C-alpha cells in the first residue's frame, strides 16, 4: 500500500494513497511513552473477495467521508470517493502533506491537508472543496483502538 509519511518530534503518521486514511498514528509523550490510538480493521492482512470495496481494504485510523454514510446521494462506494479514491500528493514537507482527490465530488475538487506541529501531540486536518454544485453530508470517520471492553 502506498502512503505519504509525515513526522514531528512528538507525532508521526502516514496517509494512504487509496482513500486518504490516516495510518499508524503515533504520539510520543513527554514521559517517553508511545500512544497509538487509531484502529486498523482486523481483516487488513487477510485475502478479501475481489468485489470488496477499496475503502474496506484500507480501513484504518481516520478518513474523510463525502458523503458520510451510504452513498445514496450521488452513487458510488460507501462514504464516497473521498474514502476510497486515489489521493495524489501535490506537495509535502517533513511534517505536512497536501493531496488532491483524483476525481471530483459533485463537480468539486477536494484537497486534503494533514500536518503535525513540533512539540504537539495533535493531528491537524483540513479538507477543502473548490467548485462544484450541490449538497452532501460530510464527516471525519475516526476509528479508535480500545484495549479494554466496557461493561455496562
PDB file of C-alpha atoms in Angstrom:
ATOM      1  CA  UNK A   1       0.000   0.000   0.000  1.00  0.00           C
ATOM      2  CA  UNK A   2       1.373   3.416  -0.943  1.00  0.00           C
ATOM      3  CA  UNK A   3       1.410   6.061   1.777  1.00  0.00           C
ATOM      4  CA  UNK A   4       2.619   9.611   2.405  1.00  0.00           C
ATOM      5  CA  UNK A   5       4.569   9.734   5.710  1.00  0.00           C
ATOM      6  CA  UNK A   6       4.939  12.813   7.933  1.00  0.00           C
ATOM      7  CA  UNK A   7       6.517  13.252  11.361  1.00  0.00           C
ATOM      8  CA  UNK A   8       7.403  15.743  14.057  1.00  0.00           C
ATOM      9  CA  UNK A   9       9.266  15.337  17.337  1.00  0.00           C
ATOM     10  CA  UNK A  10       6.000  14.360  19.081  1.00  0.00           C
ATOM     11  CA  UNK A  11       3.965  12.533  16.414  1.00  0.00           C
ATOM     12  CA  UNK A  12       4.106  10.545  13.204  1.00  0.00           C
ATOM     13  CA  UNK A  13       1.606   9.121  10.745  1.00  0.00           C
ATOM     14  CA  UNK A  14       1.034   8.053   7.186  1.00  0.00           C
ATOM     15  CA  UNK A  15      -1.773   8.988   4.801  1.00  0.00           C
ATOM     16  CA  UNK A  16      -2.844   6.182   2.484  1.00  0.00           C
ATOM     17  CA  UNK A  17      -2.885   6.949  -1.219  1.00  0.00           C
ATOM     18  CA  UNK A  18      -6.077   4.891  -1.513  1.00  0.00           C
ATOM     19  CA  UNK A  19      -8.835   6.597   0.468  1.00  0.00           C
ATOM     20  CA  UNK A  20      -6.632   9.128   2.278  1.00  0.00           C
ATOM     21  CA  UNK A  21      -6.921   7.208   5.564  1.00  0.00           C
ATOM     22  CA  UNK A  22      -4.644   8.202   8.452  1.00  0.00           C
ATOM     23  CA  UNK A  23      -2.467   5.197   9.260  1.00  0.00           C
ATOM     24  CA  UNK A  24      -0.013   4.307  12.018  1.00  0.00           C
ATOM     25  CA  UNK A  25      -0.758   7.476  14.006  1.00  0.00           C
ATOM     26  CA  UNK A  26       1.689   7.516  16.928  1.00  0.00           C
ATOM     27  CA  UNK A  27       2.226  10.133  19.621  1.00  0.00           C
ATOM     28  CA  UNK A  28       5.391  10.333  21.740  1.00  0.00           C
ATOM     29  CA  UNK A  29       4.518  11.632  25.208  1.00  0.00           C
ATOM     30  CA  UNK A  30       6.808  13.737  27.382  1.00  0.00           C
ATOM     31  CA  UNK A  31       7.394  10.768  29.737  1.00  0.00           C
ATOM     32  CA  UNK A  32       8.702   8.675  26.809  1.00  0.00           C
ATOM     33  CA  UNK A  33       5.613   6.504  26.281  1.00  0.00           C
ATOM     34  CA  UNK A  34       4.249   5.967  22.790  1.00  0.00           C
ATOM     35  CA  UNK A  35       0.500   6.042  22.214  1.00  0.00           C
ATOM     36  CA  UNK A  36      -1.110   4.673  19.054  1.00  0.00           C
ATOM     37  CA  UNK A  37      -4.842   5.425  19.463  1.00  0.00           C
ATOM     38  CA  UNK A  38      -6.141   4.570  15.999  1.00  0.00           C
ATOM     39  CA  UNK A  39      -7.578   1.208  14.942  1.00  0.00           C
ATOM     40  CA  UNK A  40      -6.901  -0.827  11.788  1.00  0.00           C
ATOM     41  CA  UNK A  41      -9.571  -3.239  10.534  1.00  0.00           C
ATOM     42  CA  UNK A  42      -8.762  -6.768  11.751  1.00  0.00           C
ATOM     43  CA  UNK A  43      -9.092  -8.188   8.223  1.00  0.00           C
ATOM     44  CA  UNK A  44      -6.349  -5.941   6.794  1.00  0.00           C
ATOM     45  CA  UNK A  45      -3.876  -8.816   6.302  1.00  0.00           C
ATOM     46  CA  UNK A  46      -6.482 -11.278   5.018  1.00  0.00           C
ATOM     47  CA  UNK A  47      -7.211 -12.128   1.399  1.00  0.00           C
ATOM     48  CA  UNK A  48     -10.504 -10.411   0.586  1.00  0.00           C
ATOM     49  CA  UNK A  49     -13.013 -11.147  -2.176  1.00  0.00           C
ATOM     50  CA  UNK A  50     -12.348  -9.235  -5.404  1.00  0.00           C
ATOM     51  CA  UNK A  51     -15.567  -7.220  -5.051  1.00  0.00           C
ATOM     52  CA  UNK A  52     -14.618  -5.828  -1.600  1.00  0.00           C
ATOM     53  CA  UNK A  53     -14.873  -2.006  -1.751  1.00  0.00           C
ATOM     54  CA  UNK A  54     -11.470  -0.256  -1.745  1.00  0.00           C
ATOM     55  CA  UNK A  55     -12.384   1.635   1.438  1.00  0.00           C
ATOM     56  CA  UNK A  56     -12.859  -1.660   3.276  1.00  0.00           C
ATOM     57  CA  UNK A  57      -9.460  -2.909   2.072  1.00  0.00           C
ATOM     58  CA  UNK A  58      -7.577   0.005   3.703  1.00  0.00           C
ATOM     59  CA  UNK A  59      -9.975   0.717   6.594  1.00  0.00           C
ATOM     60  CA  UNK A  60      -7.988   2.342   9.398  1.00  0.00           C
ATOM     61  CA  UNK A  61      -7.359   5.423  11.525  1.00  0.00           C
ATOM     62  CA  UNK A  62      -9.417   8.348  10.348  1.00  0.00           C
ATOM     63  CA  UNK A  63     -10.788   9.194   6.936  1.00  0.00           C
ATOM     64  CA  UNK A  64     -12.924  11.904   5.345  1.00  0.00           C
ATOM     65  CA  UNK A  65     -16.381  10.913   4.099  1.00  0.00           C
ATOM     66  CA  UNK A  66     -18.136  12.821   1.305  1.00  0.00           C
ATOM     67  CA  UNK A  67     -20.910  11.843   1.638  1.00  0.00           C
ATOM     68  CA  UNK A  68     -20.973  10.398   5.134  1.00  0.00           C
ATOM     69  CA  UNK A  69     -22.717   7.022   5.247  1.00  0.00           C
ATOM     70  CA  UNK A  70     -24.358   5.176   2.395  1.00  0.00           C
ATOM     71  CA  UNK A  71     -23.652   6.899  -0.896  1.00  0.00           C
ATOM     72  CA  UNK A  72     -27.307   7.263  -1.937  1.00  0.00           C
ATOM     73  CA  UNK A  73     -26.921  10.948  -2.865  1.00  0.00           C
ATOM     74  CA  UNK A  74     -24.543  10.729  -5.836  1.00  0.00           C
ATOM     75  CA  UNK A  75     -23.955   6.988  -6.177  1.00  0.00           C
ATOM     76  CA  UNK A  76     -20.656   5.212  -5.741  1.00  0.00           C
ATOM     77  CA  UNK A  77     -18.835   3.458  -2.917  1.00  0.00           C
ATOM     78  CA  UNK A  78     -19.741   3.737   0.784  1.00  0.00           C
ATOM     79  CA  UNK A  79     -18.576   7.096   2.217  1.00  0.00           C
ATOM     80  CA  UNK A  80     -17.837   8.344  -1.307  1.00  0.00           C
ATOM     81  CA  UNK A  81     -14.734   8.722  -3.431  1.00  0.00           C
ATOM     82  CA  UNK A  82     -13.004  10.646  -0.642  1.00  0.00           C
ATOM     83  CA  UNK A  83     -12.788   7.431   1.423  1.00  0.00           C
ATOM     84  CA  UNK A  84     -11.843   5.042  -1.384  1.00  0.00           C
ATOM     85  CA  UNK A  85     -10.493   7.042  -4.316  1.00  0.00           C
ATOM     86  CA  UNK A  86      -6.885   7.826  -5.190  1.00  0.00           C
ATOM     87  CA  UNK A  87      -5.237  10.789  -3.482  1.00  0.00           C
ATOM     88  CA  UNK A  88      -2.362  12.400  -5.387  1.00  0.00           C
ATOM     89  CA  UNK A  89       0.341  14.167  -3.380  1.00  0.00           C
ATOM     90  CA  UNK A  90       0.522  17.780  -4.516  1.00  0.00           C
ATOM     91  CA  UNK A  91       3.199  18.964  -2.080  1.00  0.00           C
ATOM     92  CA  UNK A  92       4.755  17.872   1.213  1.00  0.00           C
ATOM     93  CA  UNK A  93       7.380  18.531   3.831  1.00  0.00           C
ATOM     94  CA  UNK A  94       8.714  16.649   6.828  1.00  0.00           C
ATOM     95  CA  UNK A  95       5.628  17.405   8.956  1.00  0.00           C
ATOM     96  CA  UNK A  96       2.872  18.067   6.397  1.00  0.00           C
ATOM     97  CA  UNK A  97       1.302  16.763   3.216  1.00  0.00           C
ATOM     98  CA  UNK A  98      -1.214  18.173   0.762  1.00  0.00           C
ATOM     99  CA  UNK A  99      -3.034  15.853  -1.634  1.00  0.00           C
ATOM    100  CA  UNK A 100      -5.891  16.172  -4.114  1.00  0.00           C
ATOM    101  CA  UNK A 101      -8.506  13.549  -4.872  1.00  0.00           C
ATOM    102  CA  UNK A 102      -8.107  12.373  -8.479  1.00  0.00           C
ATOM    103  CA  UNK A 103     -11.844  12.607  -9.166  1.00  0.00           C
ATOM    104  CA  UNK A 104     -14.418  15.277  -8.435  1.00  0.00           C
ATOM    105  CA  UNK A 105     -17.316  15.173  -5.996  1.00  0.00           C
ATOM    106  CA  UNK A 106     -20.419  16.910  -7.383  1.00  0.00           C
ATOM    107  CA  UNK A 107     -18.024  18.668  -9.754  1.00  0.00           C
ATOM    108  CA  UNK A 108     -15.817  19.950  -6.908  1.00  0.00           C
ATOM    109  CA  UNK A 109     -12.098  19.343  -6.486  1.00  0.00           C
ATOM    110  CA  UNK A 110     -11.298  18.064  -2.976  1.00  0.00           C
ATOM    111  CA  UNK A 111      -7.962  18.892  -1.344  1.00  0.00           C
ATOM    112  CA  UNK A 112      -6.655  17.252   1.854  1.00  0.00           C
ATOM    113  CA  UNK A 113      -4.072  18.897   4.116  1.00  0.00           C
ATOM    114  CA  UNK A 114      -2.629  16.961   7.057  1.00  0.00           C
ATOM    115  CA  UNK A 115       0.018  18.440   9.331  1.00  0.00           C
ATOM    116  CA  UNK A 116       1.831  17.993  12.622  1.00  0.00           C
ATOM    117  CA  UNK A 117       3.458  20.658  14.789  1.00  0.00           C
ATOM    118  CA  UNK A 118       6.669  20.368  16.746  1.00  0.00           C
ATOM    119  CA  UNK A 119       6.049  19.661  20.438  1.00  0.00           C
ATOM    120  CA  UNK A 120       2.332  18.887  19.928  1.00  0.00           C
ATOM    121  CA  UNK A 121       0.583  15.528  20.131  1.00  0.00           C
ATOM    122  CA  UNK A 122      -2.126  16.646  17.699  1.00  0.00           C
ATOM    123  CA  UNK A 123      -3.006  15.938  14.084  1.00  0.00           C
ATOM    124  CA  UNK A 124      -4.349  18.851  12.065  1.00  0.00           C
ATOM    125  CA  UNK A 125      -6.530  18.151   9.023  1.00  0.00           C
ATOM    126  CA  UNK A 126      -8.326  20.343   6.534  1.00  0.00           C
ATOM    127  CA  UNK A 127     -10.476  19.290   3.579  1.00  0.00           C
ATOM    128  CA  UNK A 128     -11.377  21.967   1.050  1.00  0.00           C
ATOM    129  CA  UNK A 129     -13.924  21.744  -1.762  1.00  0.00           C
ATOM    130  CA  UNK A 130     -13.387  24.061  -4.744  1.00  0.00           C
ATOM    131  CA  UNK A 131     -16.079  24.498  -7.377  1.00  0.00           C
ATOM    132  CA  UNK A 132     -18.979  22.119  -7.926  1.00  0.00           C
ATOM    133  CA  UNK A 133     -22.647  22.397  -7.034  1.00  0.00           C
ATOM    134  CA  UNK A 134     -24.970  20.562  -4.678  1.00  0.00           C
ATOM    135  CA  UNK A 135     -25.099  19.479  -1.059  1.00  0.00           C
ATOM    136  CA  UNK A 136     -23.999  16.295   0.702  1.00  0.00           C
ATOM    137  CA  UNK A 137     -23.329  15.383   4.341  1.00  0.00           C
ATOM    138  CA  UNK A 138     -19.608  15.194   5.154  1.00  0.00           C
ATOM    139  CA  UNK A 139     -17.713  14.000   8.235  1.00  0.00           C
ATOM    140  CA  UNK A 140     -14.484  12.560   9.555  1.00  0.00           C
ATOM    141  CA  UNK A 141     -14.759   8.894  10.441  1.00  0.00           C
ATOM    142  CA  UNK A 142     -12.390   8.192  13.333  1.00  0.00           C
ATOM    143  CA  UNK A 143     -11.644   4.609  14.296  1.00  0.00           C
ATOM    144  CA  UNK A 144     -10.181   4.466  17.794  1.00  0.00           C
ATOM    145  CA  UNK A 145      -8.484   1.460  19.344  1.00  0.00           C
ATOM    146  CA  UNK A 146      -9.863   0.419  22.732  1.00  0.00           C
ATOM    147  CA  UNK A 147      -7.875  -2.272  24.534  1.00  0.00           C
ATOM    148  CA  UNK A 148     -10.452  -2.951  27.252  1.00  0.00           C
ATOM    149  CA  UNK A 149     -14.110  -3.816  26.835  1.00  0.00           C
ATOM    150  CA  UNK A 150     -16.675  -1.679  28.587  1.00  0.00           C
ATOM    151  CA  UNK A 151     -19.000  -3.454  30.986  1.00  0.00           C
ATOM    152  CA  UNK A 152     -22.435  -1.912  31.000  1.00  0.00           C
TER     153      UNK A 152
END
